[in-house]
mmCIF file with all atom_site columns, C-alpha atoms in Angstrom:
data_model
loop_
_atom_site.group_PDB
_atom_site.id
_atom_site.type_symbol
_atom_site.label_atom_id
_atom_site.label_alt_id
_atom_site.label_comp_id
_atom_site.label_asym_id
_atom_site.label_entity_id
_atom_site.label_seq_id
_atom_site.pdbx_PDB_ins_code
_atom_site.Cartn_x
_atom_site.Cartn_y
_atom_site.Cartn_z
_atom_site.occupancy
_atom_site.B_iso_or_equiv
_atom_site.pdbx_formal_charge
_atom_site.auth_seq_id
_atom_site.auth_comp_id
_atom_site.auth_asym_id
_atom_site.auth_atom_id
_atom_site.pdbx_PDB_model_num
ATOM 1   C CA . UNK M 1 1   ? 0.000   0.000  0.000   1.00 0.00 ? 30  UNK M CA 1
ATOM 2   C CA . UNK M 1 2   ? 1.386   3.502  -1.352  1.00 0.00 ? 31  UNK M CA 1
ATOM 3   C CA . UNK M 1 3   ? 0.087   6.674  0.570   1.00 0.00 ? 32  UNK M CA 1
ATOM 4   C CA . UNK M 1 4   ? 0.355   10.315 -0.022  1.00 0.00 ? 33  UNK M CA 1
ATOM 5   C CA . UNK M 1 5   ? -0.542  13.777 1.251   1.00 0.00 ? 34  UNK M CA 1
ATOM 6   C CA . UNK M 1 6   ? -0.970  16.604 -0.891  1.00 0.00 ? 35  UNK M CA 1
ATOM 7   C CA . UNK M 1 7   ? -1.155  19.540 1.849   1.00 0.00 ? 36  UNK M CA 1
ATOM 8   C CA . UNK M 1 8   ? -2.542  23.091 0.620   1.00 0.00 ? 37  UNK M CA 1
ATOM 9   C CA . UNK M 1 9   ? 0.000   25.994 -0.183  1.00 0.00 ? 38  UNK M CA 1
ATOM 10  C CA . UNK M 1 10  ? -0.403  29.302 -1.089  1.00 0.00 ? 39  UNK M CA 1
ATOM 11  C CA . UNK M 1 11  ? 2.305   31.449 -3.381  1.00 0.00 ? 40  UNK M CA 1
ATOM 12  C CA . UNK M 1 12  ? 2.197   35.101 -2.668  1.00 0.00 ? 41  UNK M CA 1
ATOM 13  C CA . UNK M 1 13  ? 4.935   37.918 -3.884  1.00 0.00 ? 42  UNK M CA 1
ATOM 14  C CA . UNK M 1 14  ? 4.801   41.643 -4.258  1.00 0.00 ? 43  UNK M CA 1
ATOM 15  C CA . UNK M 1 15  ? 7.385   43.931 -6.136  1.00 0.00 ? 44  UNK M CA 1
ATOM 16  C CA . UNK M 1 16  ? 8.109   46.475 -8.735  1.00 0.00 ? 45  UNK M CA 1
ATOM 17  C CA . UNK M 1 17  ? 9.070   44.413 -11.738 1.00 0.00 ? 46  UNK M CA 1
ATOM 18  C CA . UNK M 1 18  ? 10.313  40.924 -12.064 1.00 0.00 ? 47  UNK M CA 1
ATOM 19  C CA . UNK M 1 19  ? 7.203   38.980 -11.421 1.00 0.00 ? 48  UNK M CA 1
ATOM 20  C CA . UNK M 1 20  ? 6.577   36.605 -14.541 1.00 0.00 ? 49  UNK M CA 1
ATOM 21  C CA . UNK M 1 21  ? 3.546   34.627 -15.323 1.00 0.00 ? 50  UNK M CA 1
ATOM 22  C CA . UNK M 1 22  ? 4.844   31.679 -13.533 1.00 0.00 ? 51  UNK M CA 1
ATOM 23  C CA . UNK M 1 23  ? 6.939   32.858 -10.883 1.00 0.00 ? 52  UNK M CA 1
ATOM 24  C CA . UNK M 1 24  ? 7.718   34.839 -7.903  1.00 0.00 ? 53  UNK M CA 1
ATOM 25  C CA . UNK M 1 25  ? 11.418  34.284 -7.931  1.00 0.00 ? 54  UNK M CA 1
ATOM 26  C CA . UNK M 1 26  ? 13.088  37.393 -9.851  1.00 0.00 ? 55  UNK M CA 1
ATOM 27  C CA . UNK M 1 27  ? 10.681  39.595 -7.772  1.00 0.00 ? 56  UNK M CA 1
ATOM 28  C CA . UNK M 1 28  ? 12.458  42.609 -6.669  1.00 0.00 ? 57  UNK M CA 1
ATOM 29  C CA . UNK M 1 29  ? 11.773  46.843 -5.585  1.00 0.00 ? 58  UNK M CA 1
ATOM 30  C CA . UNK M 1 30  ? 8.868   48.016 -3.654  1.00 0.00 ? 59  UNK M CA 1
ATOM 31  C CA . UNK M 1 31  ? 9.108   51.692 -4.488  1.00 0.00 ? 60  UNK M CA 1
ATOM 32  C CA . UNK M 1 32  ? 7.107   53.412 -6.935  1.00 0.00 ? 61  UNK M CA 1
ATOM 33  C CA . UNK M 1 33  ? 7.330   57.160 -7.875  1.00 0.00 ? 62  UNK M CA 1
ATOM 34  C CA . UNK M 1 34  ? 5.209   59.140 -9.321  1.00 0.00 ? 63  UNK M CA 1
ATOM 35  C CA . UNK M 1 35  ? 7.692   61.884 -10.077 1.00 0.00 ? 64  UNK M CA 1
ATOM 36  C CA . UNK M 1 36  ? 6.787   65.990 -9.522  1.00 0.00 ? 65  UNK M CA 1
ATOM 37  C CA . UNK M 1 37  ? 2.697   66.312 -9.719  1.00 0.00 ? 66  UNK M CA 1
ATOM 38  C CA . UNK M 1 38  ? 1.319   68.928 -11.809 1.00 0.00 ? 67  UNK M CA 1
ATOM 39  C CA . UNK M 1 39  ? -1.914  70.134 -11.878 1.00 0.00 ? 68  UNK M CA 1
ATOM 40  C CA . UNK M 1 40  ? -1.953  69.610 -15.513 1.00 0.00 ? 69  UNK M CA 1
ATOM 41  C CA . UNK M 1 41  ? -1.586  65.834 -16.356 1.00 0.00 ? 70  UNK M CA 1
ATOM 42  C CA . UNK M 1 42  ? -2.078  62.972 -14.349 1.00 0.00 ? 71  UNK M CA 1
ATOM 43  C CA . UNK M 1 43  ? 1.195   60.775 -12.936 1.00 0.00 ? 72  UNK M CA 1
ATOM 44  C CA . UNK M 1 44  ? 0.821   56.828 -12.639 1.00 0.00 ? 73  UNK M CA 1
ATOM 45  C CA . UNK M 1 45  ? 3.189   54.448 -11.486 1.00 0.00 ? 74  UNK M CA 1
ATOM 46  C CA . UNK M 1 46  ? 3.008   50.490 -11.680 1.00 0.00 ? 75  UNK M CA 1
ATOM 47  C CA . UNK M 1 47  ? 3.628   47.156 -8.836  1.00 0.00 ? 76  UNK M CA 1
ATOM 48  C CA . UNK M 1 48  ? 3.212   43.753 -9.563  1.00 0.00 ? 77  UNK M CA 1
ATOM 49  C CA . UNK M 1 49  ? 1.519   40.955 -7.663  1.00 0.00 ? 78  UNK M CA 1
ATOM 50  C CA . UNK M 1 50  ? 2.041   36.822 -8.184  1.00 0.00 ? 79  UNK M CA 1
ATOM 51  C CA . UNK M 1 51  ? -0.344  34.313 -6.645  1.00 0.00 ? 80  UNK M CA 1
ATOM 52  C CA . UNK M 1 52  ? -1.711  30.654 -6.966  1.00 0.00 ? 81  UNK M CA 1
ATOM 53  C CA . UNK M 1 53  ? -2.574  28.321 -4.467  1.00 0.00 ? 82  UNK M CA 1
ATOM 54  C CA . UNK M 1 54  ? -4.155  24.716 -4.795  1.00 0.00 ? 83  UNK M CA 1
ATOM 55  C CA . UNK M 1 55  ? -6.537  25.402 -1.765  1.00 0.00 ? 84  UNK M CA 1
ATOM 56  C CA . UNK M 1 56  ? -9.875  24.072 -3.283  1.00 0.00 ? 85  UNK M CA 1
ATOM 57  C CA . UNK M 1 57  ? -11.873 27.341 -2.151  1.00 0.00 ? 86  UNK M CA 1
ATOM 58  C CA . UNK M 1 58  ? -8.782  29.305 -3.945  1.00 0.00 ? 87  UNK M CA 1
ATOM 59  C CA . UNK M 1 59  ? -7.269  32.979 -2.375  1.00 0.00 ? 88  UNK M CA 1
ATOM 60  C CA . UNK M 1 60  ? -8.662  36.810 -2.038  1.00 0.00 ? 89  UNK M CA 1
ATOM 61  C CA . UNK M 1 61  ? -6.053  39.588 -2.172  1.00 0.00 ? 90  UNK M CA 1
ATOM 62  C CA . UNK M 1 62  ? -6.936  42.781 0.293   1.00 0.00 ? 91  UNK M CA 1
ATOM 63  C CA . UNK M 1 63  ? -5.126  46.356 -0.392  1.00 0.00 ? 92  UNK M CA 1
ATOM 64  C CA . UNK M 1 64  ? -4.579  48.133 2.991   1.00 0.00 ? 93  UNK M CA 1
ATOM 65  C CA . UNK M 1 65  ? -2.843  51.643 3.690   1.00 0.00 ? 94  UNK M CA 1
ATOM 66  C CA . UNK M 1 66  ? -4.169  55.540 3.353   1.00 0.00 ? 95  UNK M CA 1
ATOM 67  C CA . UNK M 1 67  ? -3.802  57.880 0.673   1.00 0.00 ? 96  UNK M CA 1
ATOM 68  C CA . UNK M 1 68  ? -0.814  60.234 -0.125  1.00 0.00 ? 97  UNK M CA 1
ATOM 69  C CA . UNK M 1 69  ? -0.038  62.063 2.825   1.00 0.00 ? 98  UNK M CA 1
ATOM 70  C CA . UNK M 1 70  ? 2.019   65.270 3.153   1.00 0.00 ? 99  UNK M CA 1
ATOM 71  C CA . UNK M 1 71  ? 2.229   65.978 7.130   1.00 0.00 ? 100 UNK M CA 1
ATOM 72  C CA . UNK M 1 72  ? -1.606  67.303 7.593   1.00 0.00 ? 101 UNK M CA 1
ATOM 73  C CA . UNK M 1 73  ? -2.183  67.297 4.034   1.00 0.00 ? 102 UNK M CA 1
ATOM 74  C CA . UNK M 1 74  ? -3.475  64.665 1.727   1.00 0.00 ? 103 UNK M CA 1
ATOM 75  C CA . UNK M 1 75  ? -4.315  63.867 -1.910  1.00 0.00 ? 104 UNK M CA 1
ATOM 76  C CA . UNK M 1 76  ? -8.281  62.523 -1.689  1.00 0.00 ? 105 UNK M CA 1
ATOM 77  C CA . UNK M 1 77  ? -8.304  58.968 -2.227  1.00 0.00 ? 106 UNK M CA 1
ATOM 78  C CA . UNK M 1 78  ? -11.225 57.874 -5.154  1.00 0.00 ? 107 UNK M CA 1
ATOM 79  C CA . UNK M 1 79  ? -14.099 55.946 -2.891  1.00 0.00 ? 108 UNK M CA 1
ATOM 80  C CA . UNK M 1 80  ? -16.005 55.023 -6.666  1.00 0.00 ? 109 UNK M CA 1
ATOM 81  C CA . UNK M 1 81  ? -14.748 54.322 -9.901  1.00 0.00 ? 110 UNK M CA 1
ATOM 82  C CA . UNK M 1 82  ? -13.597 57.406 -11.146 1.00 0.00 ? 111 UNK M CA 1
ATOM 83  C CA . UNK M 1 83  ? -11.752 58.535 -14.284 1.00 0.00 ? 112 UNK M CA 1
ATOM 84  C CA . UNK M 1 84  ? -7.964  60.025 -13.724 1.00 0.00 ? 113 UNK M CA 1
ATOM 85  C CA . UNK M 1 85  ? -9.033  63.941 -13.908 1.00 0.00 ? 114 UNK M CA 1
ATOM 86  C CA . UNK M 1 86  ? -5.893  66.212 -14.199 1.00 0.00 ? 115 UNK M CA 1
ATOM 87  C CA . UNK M 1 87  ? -6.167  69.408 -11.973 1.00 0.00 ? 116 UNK M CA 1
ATOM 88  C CA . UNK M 1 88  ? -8.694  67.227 -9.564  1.00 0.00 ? 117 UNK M CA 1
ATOM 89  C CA . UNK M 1 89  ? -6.902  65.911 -6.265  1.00 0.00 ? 118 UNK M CA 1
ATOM 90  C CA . UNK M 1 90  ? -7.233  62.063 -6.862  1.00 0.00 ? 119 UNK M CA 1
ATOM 91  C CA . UNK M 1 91  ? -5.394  58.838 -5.588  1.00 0.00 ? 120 UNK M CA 1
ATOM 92  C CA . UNK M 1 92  ? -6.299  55.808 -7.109  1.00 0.00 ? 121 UNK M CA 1
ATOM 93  C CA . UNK M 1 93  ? -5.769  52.115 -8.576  1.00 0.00 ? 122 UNK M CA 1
ATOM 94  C CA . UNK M 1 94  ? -6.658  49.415 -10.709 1.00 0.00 ? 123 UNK M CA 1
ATOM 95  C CA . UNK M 1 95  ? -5.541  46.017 -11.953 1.00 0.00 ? 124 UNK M CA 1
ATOM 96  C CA . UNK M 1 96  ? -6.220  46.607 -15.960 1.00 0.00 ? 125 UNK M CA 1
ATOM 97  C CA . UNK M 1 97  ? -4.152  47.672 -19.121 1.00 0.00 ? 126 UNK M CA 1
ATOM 98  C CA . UNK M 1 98  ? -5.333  51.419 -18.927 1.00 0.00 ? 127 UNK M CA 1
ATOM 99  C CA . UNK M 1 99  ? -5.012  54.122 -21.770 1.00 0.00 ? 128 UNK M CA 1
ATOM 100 C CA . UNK M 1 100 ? -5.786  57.214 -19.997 1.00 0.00 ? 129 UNK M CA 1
ATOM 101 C CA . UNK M 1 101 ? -3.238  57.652 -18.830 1.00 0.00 ? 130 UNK M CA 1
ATOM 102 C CA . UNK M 1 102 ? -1.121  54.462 -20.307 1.00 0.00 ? 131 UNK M CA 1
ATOM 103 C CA . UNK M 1 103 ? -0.243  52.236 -17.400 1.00 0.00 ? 132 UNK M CA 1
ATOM 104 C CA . UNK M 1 104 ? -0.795  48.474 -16.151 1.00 0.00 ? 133 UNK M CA 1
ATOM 105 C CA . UNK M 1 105 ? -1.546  45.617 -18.006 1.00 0.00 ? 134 UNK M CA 1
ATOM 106 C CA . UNK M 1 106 ? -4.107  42.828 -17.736 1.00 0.00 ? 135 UNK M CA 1
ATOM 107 C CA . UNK M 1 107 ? -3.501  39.849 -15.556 1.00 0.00 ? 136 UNK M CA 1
ATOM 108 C CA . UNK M 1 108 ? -1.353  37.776 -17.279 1.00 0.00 ? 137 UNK M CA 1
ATOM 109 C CA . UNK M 1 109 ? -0.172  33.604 -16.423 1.00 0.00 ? 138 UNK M CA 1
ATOM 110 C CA . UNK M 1 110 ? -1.828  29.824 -16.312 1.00 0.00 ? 139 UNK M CA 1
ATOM 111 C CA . UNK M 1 111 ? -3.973  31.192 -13.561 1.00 0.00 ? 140 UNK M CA 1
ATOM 112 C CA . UNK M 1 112 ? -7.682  32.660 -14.056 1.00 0.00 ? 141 UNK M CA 1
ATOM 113 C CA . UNK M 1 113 ? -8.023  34.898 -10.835 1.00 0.00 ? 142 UNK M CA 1
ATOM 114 C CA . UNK M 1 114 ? -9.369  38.296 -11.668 1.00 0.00 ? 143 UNK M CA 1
ATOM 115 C CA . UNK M 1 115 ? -9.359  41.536 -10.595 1.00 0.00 ? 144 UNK M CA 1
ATOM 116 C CA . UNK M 1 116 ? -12.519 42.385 -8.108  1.00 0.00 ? 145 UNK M CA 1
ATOM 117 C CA . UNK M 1 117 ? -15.437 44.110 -9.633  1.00 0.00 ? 146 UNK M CA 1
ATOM 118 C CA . UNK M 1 118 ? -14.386 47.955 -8.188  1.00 0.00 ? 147 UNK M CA 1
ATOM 119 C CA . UNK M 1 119 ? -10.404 47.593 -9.327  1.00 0.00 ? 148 UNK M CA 1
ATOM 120 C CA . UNK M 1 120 ? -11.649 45.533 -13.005 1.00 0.00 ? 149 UNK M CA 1
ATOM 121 C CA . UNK M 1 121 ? -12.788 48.337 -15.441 1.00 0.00 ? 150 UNK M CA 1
ATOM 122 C CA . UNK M 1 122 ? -10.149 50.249 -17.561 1.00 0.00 ? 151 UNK M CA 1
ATOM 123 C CA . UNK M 1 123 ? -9.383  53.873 -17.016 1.00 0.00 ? 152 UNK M CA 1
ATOM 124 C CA . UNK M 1 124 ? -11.591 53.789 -14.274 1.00 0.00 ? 153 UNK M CA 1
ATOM 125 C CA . UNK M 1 125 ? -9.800  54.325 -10.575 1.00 0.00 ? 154 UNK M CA 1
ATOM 126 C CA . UNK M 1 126 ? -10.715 53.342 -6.780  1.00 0.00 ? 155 UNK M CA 1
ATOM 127 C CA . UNK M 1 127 ? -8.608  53.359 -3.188  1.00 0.00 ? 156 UNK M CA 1
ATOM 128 C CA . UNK M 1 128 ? -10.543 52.132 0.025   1.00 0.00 ? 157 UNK M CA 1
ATOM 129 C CA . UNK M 1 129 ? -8.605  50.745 2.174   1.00 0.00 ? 158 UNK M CA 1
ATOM 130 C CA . UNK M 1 130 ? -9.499  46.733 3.004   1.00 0.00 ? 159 UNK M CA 1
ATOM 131 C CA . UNK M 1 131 ? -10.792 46.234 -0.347  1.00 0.00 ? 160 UNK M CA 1
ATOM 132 C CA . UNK M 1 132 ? -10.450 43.133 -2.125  1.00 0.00 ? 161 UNK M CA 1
ATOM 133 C CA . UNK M 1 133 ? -8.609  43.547 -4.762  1.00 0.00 ? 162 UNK M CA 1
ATOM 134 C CA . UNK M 1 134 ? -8.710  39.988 -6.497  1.00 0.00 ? 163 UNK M CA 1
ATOM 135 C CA . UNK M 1 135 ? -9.253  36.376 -6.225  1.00 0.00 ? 164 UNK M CA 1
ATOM 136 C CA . UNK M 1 136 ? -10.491 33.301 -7.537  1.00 0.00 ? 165 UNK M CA 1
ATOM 137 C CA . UNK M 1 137 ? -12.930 30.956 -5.686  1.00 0.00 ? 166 UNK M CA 1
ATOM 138 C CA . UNK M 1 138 ? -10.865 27.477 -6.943  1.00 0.00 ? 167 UNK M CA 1
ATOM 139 C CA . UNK M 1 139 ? -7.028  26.642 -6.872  1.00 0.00 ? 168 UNK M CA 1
ATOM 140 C CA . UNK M 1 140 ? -5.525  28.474 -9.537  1.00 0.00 ? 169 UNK M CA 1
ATOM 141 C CA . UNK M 1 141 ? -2.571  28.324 -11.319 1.00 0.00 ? 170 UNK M CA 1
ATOM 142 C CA . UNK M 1 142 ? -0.037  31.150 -10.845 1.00 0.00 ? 171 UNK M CA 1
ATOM 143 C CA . UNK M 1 143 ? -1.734  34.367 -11.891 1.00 0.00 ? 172 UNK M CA 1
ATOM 144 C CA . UNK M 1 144 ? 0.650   38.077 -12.042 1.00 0.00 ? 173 UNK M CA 1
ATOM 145 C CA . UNK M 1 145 ? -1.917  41.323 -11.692 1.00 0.00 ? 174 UNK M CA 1
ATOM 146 C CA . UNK M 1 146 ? -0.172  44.501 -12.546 1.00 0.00 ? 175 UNK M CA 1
ATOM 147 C CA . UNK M 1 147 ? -1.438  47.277 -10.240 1.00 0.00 ? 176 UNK M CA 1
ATOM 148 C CA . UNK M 1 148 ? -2.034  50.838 -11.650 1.00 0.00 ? 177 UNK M CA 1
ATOM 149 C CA . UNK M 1 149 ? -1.499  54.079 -9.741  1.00 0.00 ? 178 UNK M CA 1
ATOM 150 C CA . UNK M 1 150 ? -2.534  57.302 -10.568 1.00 0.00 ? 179 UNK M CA 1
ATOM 151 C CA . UNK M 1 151 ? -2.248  60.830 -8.812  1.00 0.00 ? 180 UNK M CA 1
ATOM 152 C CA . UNK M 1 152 ? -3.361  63.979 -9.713  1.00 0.00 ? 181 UNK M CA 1
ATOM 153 C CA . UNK M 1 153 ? -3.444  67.136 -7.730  1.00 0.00 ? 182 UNK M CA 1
ATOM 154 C CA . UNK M 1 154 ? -5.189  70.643 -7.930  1.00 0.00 ? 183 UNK M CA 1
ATOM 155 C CA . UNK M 1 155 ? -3.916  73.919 -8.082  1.00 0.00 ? 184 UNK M CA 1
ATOM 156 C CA . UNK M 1 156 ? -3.659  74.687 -4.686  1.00 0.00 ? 185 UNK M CA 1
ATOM 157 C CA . UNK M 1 157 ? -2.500  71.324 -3.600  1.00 0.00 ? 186 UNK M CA 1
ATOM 158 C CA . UNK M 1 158 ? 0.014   72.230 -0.823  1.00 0.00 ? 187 UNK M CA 1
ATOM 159 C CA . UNK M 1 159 ? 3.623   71.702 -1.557  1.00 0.00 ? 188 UNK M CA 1
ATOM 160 C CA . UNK M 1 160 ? 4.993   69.208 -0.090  1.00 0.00 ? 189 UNK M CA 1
ATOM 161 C CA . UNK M 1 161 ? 6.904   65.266 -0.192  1.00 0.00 ? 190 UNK M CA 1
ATOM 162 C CA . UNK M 1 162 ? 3.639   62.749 -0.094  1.00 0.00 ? 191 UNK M CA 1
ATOM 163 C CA . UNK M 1 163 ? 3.702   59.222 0.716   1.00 0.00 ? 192 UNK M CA 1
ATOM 164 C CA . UNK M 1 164 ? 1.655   56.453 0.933   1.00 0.00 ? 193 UNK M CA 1
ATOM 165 C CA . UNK M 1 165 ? 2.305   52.390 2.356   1.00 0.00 ? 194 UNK M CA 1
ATOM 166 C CA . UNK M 1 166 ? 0.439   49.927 0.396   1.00 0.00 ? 195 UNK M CA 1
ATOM 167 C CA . UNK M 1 167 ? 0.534   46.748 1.957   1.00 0.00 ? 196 UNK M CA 1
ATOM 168 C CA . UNK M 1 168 ? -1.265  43.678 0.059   1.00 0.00 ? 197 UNK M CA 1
ATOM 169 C CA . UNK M 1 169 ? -2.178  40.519 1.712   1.00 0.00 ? 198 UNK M CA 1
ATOM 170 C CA . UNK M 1 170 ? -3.307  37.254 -0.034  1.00 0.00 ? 199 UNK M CA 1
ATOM 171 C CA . UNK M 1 171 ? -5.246  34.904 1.946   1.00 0.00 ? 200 UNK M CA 1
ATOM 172 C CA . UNK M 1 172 ? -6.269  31.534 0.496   1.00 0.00 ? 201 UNK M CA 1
ATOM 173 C CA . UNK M 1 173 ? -9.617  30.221 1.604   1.00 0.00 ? 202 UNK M CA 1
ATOM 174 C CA . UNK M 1 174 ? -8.707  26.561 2.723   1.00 0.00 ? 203 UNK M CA 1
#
């Protein structure tokens, strides 16, 4: 008599670039700039995300942090799906291949997880912190989701050096 266990796992990486569509392991950088904001054209900036597990009930992946931040002054995050509005304060993200302005991609690998409903339609921009940002309700194959910034500011945005912590967490659903 042969016996095996097959016990569930869950993959999980976060970075700047390096992510491919079947592995975590050149994933490297977790800063993203957005450059000098002007009140005239939106900035964007891109991060990358890997997952798969072979949990039957499959993995949701949460975004949690706060907007930009400048001392007491912030850029407003986007609580609906907005379009990217230069000269309106907005901070925002999605998990598509945008064109206005031209950032991200569309989830890419084996896998089939999507982006959630709020972060899934192009040129179209959300931040609430706690969100889910994707999943898939079955094990998956390895799945990369690009994530899309963008910021825009008004004119009389204070001057300042804002910064935000984005912290993603994947939790598979054993």
């Amino acid at each position: 008599n042969l016996t095996a266990t097959v016990d569930e796992s869950l993959t999980f990486c976060t970075g700047t670039s390096g992510i491919t569509t079947s592995s975590c392991a050149g994933a490297t950088g977790s800063d993203v700039s957005f450059g000098p904001l002007s009140a005239s054209a939106t900035q964007s900036g891109l991060s990358q995300m890997g997952v798969g597990t072979n949990g039957g009930s499959g993995y949701a992946i949460t975004v949690n942090g706060g907007t930009l931040t400048s001392g007491g002054n912030t850029i407003s995050a986007l609580a609906a799906q907005t379009a990217a509005i230069a000269g309106t304060q907005q901070f925002g993200l999605n998990l598509r291949d945008n064109t206005t302005p031209n950032v991200g991609a569309d989830p890419d690998g084996a896998g089939t997880g999507t982006p959630s409903a709020n972060y899934n339609t192009v040129d179209q921009y959300r931040f609430v912190t706690g969100d889910t940002v994707g999943s898939k309700a079955s094990a998956d194959e390895f799945r990369r989701f690009q994530v899309s910034y963008i910021a825009n500011i008004g004119t009389a945005t204070e001057a300042g050096t804002y910064t935000a912590v984005m912290n993603y967490i994947a939790t598979a659903t054993f």
